mmCIF file of C-alpha atoms in Angstrom:
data_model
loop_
_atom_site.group_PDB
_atom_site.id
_atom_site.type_symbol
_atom_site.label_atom_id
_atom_site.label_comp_id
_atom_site.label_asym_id
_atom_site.label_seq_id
_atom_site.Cartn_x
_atom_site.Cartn_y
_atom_site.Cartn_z
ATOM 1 C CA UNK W 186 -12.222 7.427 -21.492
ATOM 2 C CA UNK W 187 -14.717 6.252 -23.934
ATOM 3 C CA UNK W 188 -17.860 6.814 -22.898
ATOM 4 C CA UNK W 189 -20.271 6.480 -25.823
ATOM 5 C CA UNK W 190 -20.431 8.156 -29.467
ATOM 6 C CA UNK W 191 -21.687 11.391 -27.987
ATOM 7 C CA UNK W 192 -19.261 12.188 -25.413
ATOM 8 C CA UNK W 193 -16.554 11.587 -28.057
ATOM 9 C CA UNK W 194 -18.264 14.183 -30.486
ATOM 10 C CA UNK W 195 -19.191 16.885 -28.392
ATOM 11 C CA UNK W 196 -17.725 18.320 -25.173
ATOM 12 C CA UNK W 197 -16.012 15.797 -23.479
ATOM 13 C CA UNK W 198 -16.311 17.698 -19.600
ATOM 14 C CA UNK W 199 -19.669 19.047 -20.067
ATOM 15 C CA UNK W 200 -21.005 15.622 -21.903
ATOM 16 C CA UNK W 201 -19.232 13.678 -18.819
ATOM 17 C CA UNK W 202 -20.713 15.982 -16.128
ATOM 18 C CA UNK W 203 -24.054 15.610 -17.511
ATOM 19 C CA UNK W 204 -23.554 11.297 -17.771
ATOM 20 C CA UNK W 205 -21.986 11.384 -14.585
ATOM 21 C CA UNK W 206 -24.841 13.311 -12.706
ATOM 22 C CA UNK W 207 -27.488 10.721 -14.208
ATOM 23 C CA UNK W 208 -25.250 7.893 -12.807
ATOM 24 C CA UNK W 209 -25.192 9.424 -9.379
ATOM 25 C CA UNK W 210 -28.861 9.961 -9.586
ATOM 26 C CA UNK W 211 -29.912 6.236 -10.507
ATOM 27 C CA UNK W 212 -27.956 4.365 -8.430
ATOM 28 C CA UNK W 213 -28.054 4.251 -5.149
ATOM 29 C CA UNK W 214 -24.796 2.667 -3.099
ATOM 30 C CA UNK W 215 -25.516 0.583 -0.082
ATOM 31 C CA UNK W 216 -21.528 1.493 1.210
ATOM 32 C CA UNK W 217 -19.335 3.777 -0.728
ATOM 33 C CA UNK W 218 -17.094 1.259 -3.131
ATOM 34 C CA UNK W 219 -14.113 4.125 -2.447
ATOM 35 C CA UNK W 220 -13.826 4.979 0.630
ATOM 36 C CA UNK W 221 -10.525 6.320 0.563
ATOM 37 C CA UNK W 222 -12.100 8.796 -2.896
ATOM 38 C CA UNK W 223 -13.048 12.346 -2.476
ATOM 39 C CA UNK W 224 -16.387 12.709 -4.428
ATOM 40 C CA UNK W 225 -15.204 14.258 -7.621
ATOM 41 C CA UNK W 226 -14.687 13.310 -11.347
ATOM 42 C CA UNK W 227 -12.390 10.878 -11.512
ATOM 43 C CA UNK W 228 -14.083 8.646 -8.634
ATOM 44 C CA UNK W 229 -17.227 9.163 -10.726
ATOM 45 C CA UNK W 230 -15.915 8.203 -14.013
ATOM 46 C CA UNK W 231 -14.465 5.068 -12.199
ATOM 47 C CA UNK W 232 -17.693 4.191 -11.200
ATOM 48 C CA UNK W 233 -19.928 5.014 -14.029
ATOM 49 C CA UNK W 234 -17.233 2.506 -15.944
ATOM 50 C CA UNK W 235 -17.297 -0.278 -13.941
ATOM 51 C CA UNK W 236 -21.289 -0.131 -13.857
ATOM 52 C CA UNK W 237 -21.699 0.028 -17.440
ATOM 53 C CA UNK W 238 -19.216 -2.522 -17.998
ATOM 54 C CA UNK W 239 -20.586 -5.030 -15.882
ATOM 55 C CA UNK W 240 -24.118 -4.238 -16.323
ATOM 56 C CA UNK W 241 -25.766 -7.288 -18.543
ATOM 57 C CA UNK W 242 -28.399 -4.983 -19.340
ATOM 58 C CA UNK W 243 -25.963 -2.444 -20.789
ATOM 59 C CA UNK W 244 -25.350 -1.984 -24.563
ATOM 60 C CA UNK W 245 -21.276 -1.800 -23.060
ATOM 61 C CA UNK W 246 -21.486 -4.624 -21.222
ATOM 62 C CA UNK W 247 -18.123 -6.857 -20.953
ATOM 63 C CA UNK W 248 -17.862 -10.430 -19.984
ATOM 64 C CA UNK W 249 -15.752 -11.230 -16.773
ATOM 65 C CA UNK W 250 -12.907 -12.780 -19.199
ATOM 66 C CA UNK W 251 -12.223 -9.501 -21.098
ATOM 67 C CA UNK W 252 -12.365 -7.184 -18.152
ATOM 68 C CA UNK W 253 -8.684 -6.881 -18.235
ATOM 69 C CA UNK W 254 -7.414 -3.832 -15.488
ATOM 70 C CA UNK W 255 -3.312 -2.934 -15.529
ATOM 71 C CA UNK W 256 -1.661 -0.948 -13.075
ATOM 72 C CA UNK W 257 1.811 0.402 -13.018
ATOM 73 C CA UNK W 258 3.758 -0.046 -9.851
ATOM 74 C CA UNK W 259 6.348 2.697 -9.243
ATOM 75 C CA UNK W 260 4.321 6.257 -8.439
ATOM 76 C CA UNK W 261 1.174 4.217 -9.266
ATOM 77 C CA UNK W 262 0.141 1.774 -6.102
ATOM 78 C CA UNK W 263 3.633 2.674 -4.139
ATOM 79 C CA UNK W 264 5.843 5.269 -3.234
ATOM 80 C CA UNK W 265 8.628 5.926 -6.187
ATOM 81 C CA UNK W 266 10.332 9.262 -4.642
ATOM 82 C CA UNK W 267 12.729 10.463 -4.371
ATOM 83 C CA UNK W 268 14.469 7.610 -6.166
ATOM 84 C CA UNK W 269 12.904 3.936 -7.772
ATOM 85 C CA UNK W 270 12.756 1.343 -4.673
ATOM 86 C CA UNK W 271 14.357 -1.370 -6.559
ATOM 87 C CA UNK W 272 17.055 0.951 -7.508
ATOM 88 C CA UNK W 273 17.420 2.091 -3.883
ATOM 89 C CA UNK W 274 17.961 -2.192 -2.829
ATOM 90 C CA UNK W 275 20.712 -2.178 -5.445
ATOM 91 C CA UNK W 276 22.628 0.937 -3.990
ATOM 92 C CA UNK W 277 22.573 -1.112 -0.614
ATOM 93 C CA UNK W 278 23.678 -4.348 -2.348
ATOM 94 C CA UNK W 279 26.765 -2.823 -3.889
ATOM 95 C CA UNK W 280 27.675 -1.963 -0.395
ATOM 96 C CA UNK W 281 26.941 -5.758 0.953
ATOM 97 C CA UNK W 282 29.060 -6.813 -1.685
ATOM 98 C CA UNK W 283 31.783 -4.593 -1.486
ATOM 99 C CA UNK W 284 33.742 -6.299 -0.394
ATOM 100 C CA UNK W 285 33.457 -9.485 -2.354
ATOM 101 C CA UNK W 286 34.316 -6.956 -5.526
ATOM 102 C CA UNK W 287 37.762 -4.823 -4.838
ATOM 103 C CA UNK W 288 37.305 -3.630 -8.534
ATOM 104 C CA UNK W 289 34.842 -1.380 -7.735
ATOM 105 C CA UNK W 290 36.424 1.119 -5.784
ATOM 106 C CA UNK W 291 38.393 2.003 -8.796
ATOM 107 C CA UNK W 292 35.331 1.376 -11.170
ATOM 108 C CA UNK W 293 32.706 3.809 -12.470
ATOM 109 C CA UNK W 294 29.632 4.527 -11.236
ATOM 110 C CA UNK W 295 30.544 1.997 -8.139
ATOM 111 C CA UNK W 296 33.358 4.190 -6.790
ATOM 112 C CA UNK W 297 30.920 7.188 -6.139
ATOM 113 C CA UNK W 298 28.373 5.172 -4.813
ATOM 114 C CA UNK W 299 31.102 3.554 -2.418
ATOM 115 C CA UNK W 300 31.945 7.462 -1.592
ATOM 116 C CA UNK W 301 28.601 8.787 -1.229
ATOM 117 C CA UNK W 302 28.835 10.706 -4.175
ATOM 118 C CA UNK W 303 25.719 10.983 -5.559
ATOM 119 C CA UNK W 304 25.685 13.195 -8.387
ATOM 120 C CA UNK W 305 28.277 11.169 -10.049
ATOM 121 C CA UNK W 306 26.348 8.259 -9.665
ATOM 122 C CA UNK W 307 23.360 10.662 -11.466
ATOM 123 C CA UNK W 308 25.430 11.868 -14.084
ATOM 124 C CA UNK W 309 26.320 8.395 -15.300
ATOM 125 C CA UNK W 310 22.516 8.173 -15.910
ATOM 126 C CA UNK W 311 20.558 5.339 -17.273
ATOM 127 C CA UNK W 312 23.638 3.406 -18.267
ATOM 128 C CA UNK W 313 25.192 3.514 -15.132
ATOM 129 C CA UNK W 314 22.343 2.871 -12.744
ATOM 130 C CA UNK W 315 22.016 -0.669 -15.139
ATOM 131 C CA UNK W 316 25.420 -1.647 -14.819
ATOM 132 C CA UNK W 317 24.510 -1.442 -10.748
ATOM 133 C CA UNK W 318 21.798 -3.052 -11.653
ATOM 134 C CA UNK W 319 22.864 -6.211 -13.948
ATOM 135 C CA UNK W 320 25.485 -6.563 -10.795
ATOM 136 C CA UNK W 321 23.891 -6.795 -7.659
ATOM 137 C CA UNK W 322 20.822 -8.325 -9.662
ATOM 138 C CA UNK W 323 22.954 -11.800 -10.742
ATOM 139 C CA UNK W 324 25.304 -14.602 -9.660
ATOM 140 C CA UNK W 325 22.398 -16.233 -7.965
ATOM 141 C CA UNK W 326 19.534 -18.105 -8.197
ATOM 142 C CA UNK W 327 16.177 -16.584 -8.931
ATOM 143 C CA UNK W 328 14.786 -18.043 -5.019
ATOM 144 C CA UNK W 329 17.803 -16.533 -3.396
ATOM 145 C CA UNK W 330 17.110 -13.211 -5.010
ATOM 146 C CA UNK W 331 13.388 -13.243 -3.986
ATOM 147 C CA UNK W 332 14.884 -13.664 -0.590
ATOM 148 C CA UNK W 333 17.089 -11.104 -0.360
ATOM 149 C CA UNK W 334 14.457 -8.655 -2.272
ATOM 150 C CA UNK W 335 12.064 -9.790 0.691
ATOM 151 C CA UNK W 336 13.583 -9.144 3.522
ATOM 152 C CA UNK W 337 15.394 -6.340 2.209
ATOM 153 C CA UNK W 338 11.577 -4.619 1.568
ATOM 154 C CA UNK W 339 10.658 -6.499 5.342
ATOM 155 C CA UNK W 340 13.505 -3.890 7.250
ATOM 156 C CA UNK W 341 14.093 -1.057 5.194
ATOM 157 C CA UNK W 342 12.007 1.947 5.981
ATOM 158 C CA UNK W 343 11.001 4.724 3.567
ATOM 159 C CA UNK W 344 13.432 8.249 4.849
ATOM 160 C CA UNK W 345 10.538 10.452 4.972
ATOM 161 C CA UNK W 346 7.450 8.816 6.129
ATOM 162 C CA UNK W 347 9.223 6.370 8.805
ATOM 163 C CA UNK W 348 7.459 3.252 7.226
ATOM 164 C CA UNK W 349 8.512 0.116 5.384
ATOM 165 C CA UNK W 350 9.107 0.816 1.756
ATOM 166 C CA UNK W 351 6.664 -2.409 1.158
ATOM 167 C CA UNK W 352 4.115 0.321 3.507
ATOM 168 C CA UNK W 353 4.396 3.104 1.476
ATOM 169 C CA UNK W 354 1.630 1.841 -0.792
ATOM 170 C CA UNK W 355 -1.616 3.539 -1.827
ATOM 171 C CA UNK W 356 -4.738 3.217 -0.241
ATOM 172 C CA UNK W 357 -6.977 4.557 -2.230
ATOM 173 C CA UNK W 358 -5.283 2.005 -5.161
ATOM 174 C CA UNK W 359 -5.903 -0.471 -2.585
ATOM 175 C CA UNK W 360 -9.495 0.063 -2.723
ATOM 176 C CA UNK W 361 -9.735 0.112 -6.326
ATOM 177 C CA UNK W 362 -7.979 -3.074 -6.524
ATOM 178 C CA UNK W 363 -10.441 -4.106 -4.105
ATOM 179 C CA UNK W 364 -13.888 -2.907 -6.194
ATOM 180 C CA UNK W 365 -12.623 -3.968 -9.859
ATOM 181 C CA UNK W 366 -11.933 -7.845 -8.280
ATOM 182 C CA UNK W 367 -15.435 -7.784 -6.607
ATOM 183 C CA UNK W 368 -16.847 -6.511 -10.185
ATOM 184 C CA UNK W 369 -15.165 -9.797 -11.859
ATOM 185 C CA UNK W 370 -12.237 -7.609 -13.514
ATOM 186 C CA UNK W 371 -8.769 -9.451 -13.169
ATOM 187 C CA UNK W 372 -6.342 -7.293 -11.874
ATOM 188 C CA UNK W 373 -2.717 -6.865 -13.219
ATOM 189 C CA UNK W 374 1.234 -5.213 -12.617
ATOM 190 C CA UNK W 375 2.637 -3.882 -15.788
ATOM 191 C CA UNK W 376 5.677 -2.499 -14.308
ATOM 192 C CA UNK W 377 9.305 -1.071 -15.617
ATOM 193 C CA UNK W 378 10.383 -2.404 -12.189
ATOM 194 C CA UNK W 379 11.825 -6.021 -12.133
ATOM 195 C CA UNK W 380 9.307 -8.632 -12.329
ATOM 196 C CA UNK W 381 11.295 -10.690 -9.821
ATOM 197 C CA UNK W 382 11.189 -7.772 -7.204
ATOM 198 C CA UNK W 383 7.841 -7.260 -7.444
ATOM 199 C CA UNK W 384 6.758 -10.844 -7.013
ATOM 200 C CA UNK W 385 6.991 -11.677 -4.013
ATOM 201 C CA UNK W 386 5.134 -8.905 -2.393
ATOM 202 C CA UNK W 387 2.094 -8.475 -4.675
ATOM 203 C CA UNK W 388 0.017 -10.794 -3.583
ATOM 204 C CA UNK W 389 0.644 -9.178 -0.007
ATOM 205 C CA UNK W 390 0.409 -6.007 -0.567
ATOM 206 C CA UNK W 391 -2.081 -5.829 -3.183
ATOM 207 C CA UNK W 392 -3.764 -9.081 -3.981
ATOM 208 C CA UNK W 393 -2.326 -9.578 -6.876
ATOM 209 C CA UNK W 394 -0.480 -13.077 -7.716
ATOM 210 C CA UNK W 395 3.115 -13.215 -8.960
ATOM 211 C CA UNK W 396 1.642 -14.452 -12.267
ATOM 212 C CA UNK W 397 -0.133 -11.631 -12.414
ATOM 213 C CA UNK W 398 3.017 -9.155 -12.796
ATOM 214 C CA UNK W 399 4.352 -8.123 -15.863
ATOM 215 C CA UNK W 400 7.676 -6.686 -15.395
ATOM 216 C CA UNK W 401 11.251 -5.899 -16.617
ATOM 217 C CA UNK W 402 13.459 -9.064 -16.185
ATOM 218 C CA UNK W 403 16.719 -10.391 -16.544
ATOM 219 C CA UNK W 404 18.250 -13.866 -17.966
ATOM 220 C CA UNK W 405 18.317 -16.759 -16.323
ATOM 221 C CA UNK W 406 19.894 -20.048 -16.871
ATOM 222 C CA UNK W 407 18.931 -23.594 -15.863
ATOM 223 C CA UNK W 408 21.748 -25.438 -14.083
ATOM 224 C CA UNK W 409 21.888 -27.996 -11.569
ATOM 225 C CA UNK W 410 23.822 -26.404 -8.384
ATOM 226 C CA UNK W 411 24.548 -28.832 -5.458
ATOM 227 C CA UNK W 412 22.582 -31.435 -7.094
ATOM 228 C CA UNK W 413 19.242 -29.555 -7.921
ATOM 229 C CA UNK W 414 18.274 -28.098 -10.690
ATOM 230 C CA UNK W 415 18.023 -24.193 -10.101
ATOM 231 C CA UNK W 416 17.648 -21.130 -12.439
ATOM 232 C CA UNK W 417 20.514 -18.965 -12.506
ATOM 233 C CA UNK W 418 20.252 -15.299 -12.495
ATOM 234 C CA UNK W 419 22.677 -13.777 -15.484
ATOM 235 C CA UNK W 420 24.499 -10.519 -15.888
ATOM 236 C CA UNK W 421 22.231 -9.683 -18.463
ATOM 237 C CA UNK W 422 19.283 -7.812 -19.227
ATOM 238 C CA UNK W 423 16.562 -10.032 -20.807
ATOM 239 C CA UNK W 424 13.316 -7.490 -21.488
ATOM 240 C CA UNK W 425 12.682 -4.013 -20.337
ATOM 241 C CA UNK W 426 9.047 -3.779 -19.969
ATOM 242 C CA UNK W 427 9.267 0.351 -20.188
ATOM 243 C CA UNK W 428 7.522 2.741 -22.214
ATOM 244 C CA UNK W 429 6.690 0.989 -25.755
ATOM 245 C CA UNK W 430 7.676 -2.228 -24.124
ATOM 246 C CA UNK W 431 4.326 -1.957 -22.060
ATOM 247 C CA UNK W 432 2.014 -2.902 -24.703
ATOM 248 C CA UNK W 433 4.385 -5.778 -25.861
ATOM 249 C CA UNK W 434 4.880 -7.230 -22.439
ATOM 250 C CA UNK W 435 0.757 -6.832 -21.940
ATOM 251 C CA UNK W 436 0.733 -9.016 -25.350
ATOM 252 C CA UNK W 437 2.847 -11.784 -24.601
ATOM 253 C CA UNK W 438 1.994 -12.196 -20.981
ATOM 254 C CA UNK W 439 -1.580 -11.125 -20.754
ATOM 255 C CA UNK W 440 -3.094 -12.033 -24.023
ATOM 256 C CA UNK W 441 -5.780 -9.766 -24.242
ATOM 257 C CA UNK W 442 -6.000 -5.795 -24.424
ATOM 258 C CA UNK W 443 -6.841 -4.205 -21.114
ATOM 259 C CA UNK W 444 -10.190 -1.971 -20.718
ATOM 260 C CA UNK W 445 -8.497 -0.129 -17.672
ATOM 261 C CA UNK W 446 -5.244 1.109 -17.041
ATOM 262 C CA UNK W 447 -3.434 3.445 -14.836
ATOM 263 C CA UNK W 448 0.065 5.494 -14.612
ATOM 264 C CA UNK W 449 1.482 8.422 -13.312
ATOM 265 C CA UNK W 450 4.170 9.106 -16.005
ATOM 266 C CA UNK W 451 4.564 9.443 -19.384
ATOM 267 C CA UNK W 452 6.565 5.611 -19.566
ATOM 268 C CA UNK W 453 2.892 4.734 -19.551
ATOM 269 C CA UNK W 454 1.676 6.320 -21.789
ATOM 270 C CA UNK W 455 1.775 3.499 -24.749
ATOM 271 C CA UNK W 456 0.384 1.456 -22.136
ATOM 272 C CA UNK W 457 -2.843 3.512 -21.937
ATOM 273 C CA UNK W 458 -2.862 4.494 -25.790
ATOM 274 C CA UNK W 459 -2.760 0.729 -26.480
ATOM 275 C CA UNK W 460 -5.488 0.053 -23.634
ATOM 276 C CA UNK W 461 -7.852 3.053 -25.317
ATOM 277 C CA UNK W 462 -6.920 2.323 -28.918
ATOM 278 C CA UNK W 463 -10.048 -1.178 -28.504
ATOM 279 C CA UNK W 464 -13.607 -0.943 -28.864
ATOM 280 C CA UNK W 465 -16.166 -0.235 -26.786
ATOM 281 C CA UNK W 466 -16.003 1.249 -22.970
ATOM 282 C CA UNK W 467 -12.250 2.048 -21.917
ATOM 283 C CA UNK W 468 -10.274 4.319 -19.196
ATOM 284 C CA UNK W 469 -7.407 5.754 -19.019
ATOM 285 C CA UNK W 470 -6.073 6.858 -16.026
ATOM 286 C CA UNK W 471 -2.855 8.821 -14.366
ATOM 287 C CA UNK W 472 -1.905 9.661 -11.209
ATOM 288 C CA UNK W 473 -0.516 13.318 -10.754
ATOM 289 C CA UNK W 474 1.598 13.724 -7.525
ATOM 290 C CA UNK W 475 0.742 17.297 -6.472
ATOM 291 C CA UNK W 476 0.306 16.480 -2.524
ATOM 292 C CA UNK W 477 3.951 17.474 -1.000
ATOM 293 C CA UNK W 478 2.192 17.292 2.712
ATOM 294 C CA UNK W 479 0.944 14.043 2.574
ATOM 295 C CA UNK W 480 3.682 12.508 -0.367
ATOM 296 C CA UNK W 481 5.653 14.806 -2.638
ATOM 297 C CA UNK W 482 4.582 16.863 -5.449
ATOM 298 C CA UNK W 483 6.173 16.527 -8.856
ATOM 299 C CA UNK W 484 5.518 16.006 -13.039
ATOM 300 C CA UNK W 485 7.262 17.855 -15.649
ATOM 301 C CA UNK W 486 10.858 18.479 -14.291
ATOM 302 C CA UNK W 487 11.445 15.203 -11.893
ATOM 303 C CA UNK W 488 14.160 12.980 -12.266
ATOM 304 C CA UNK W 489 12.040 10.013 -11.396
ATOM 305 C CA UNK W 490 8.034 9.438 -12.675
ATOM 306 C CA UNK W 491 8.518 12.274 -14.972
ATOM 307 C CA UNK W 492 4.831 13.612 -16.275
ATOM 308 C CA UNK W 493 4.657 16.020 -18.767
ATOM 309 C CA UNK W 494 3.460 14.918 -22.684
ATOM 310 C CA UNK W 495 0.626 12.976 -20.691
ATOM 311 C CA UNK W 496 -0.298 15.924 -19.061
ATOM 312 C CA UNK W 497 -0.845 18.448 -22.094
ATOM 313 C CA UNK W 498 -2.750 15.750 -23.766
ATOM 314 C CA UNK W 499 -4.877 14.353 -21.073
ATOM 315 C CA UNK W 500 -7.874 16.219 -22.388
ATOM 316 C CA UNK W 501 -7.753 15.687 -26.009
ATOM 317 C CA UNK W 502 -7.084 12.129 -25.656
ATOM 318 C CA UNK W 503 -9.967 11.547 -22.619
ATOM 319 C CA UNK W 504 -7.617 10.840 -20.073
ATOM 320 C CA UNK W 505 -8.109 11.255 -16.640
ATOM 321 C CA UNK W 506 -6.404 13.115 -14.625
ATOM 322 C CA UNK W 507 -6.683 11.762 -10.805
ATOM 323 C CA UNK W 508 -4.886 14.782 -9.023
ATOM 324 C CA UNK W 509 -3.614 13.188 -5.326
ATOM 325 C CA UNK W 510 -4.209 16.309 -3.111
ATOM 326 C CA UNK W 511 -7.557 16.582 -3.935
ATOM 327 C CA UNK W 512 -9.038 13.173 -5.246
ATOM 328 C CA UNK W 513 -7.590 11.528 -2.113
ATOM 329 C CA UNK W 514 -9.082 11.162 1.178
ATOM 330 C CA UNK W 515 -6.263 9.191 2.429
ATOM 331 C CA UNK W 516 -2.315 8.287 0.975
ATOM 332 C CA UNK W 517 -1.938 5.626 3.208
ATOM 333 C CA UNK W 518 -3.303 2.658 4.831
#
């Protein structure tokens, strides 16, 4: 987080503390902007940034159009353990279309997942989980997708927690959302996940328009089916907005470098290096799953939302480390 030329210089907690504790004591709150927020250091540094940023009186001030805020989806404002949602709706759609495909009971990694064998669907790793992927992703159009993405998240509940999957979303991310749009920031998805899954639920579950969500996609293909034109869904990946393809999809979709962003992984962190790398006031934020109660703990050795590099740089960079167990009063609305 860049705070000012000082806190850069010297000691980064103890010049922070001392910033943060002159915040508190100056500004009084008529209703806590984050409810859902233990008191702490990350809820203060989210408020001390925000109030410079939007203070006109402020030497960091930022006008309305630049205050540019990105979130990541997966492990960020929903539930991504103990396997990727979207990846989870693709499982069940090889089984829907099972039968319309007799090849795959002989064909790698569809076989196992027919069988219920699991680890060979794992050990065929990245590759194989596209392949499932590109297939039960395609050979429609894009508004028949939507609907079977939508009603897939509108009956399918979450193993653990007995809620929807589009349920298992973050309160206290949910409240943020809420304070940066009330402070004139424009709020934004800068996902891995596919931008056409994420779409149609956004705006539901967290206010955010579809053209608002930066995402992975596919390609698609004009045609005229039945008389009307439609876009076709291909068997092809288009874009994977992952890892160093964060800052490029932020570029050509956005237009203008964020001042805020937030992960829980290190696929984001070229999002937030690219985010801190502009002038004046910035934050950088992840989310570290360490509450196995109330969601799951996990970083360095999970298969899924992996966080590890982020984490042993967090403090020389001025990242900020917003630690679930004990930042949150809540999980879930």
């Amino acid at each position: 987080m860049k705070l000012c030329n000082r806190a850069k210089s010297g000691s980064l907690a103890s010049g922070f503390i001392g910033i943060f504790a002159l915040f508190l004591c100056s500004v009084s709150y008529a209703a806590d902007p984050l409810p859902s927020w233990n008191d702490g250091t990350a809820k203060e540094a989210i408020l001390y940034f925000v109030n410079a940023v939007t203070d006109k009186n402020s030497k960091d001030f930022v006008e309305p159009a630049e205050r540019i805020a990105v979130f990541d989806h997966d492990g960020t404002l929903w539930v991504e353990y103990p396997m990727y949602t979207q990846i989870l709706f693709a499982f069940d759609r090889v089984k829907k279309l099972a039968p319309q495909h007799p090849e795959w009971k002989t064909t790698q990694p569809f076989k196992a997942l027919l069988e219920g064998d699991m680890k060979t669907v794992g050990e065929s790793g990245m590759k194989g989980l596209m392949e499932i992927v590109v297939a039960t992703h395609s050979g429609m159009t894009a508004a028949e997708f939507e609907q079977e993405a939508s009603q897939w998240l509108a009956t399918t509940k979450h193993p653990k927690f007995d809620r929807l999957y589009s349920e298992c979303i973050y309160q206290p991310q949910l409240d943020l959302l809420a304070y940066l749009r009330a402070n004139g920031f424009k709020t934004f998805i800068v996902s891995g996940g596919g931008i056409q899954f994420m779409r149609p639920i956004s705006e539901k579950n967290y206010g955010i328009p579809p053209e608002q969500v930066v995402g992975s996609s596919g390609v698609s293909d004009f045609q005229v089916k039945d008389g009307k034109p439609a876009l076709i869904r291909m068997p092809k990946i288009g874009f994977v907005n992952d890892k160093a393809g964060k800052p490029v999809g932020i570029y050509e979709h956005i237009g203008r470098r964020p001042i805020l962003a937030f992960g829980n992984s290190d696929s984001d962190m070229q999002m937030i290096e690219y985010t801190m790398a502009g002038e004046g006031q910035r934050v950088g934020l992840f989310l570290h799953h360490t509450d196995a109660d109330r969601e799951y703990a996990y970083d360095r050795k999970s298969h899924v939302g992996t966080l590890d590099k982020a984490l042993d740089q967090a403090g020389a960079s001025g990242w900020i480390i917003v630690d679930m167990k004990n930042d949150w009063k809540a999980v879930f609305p």
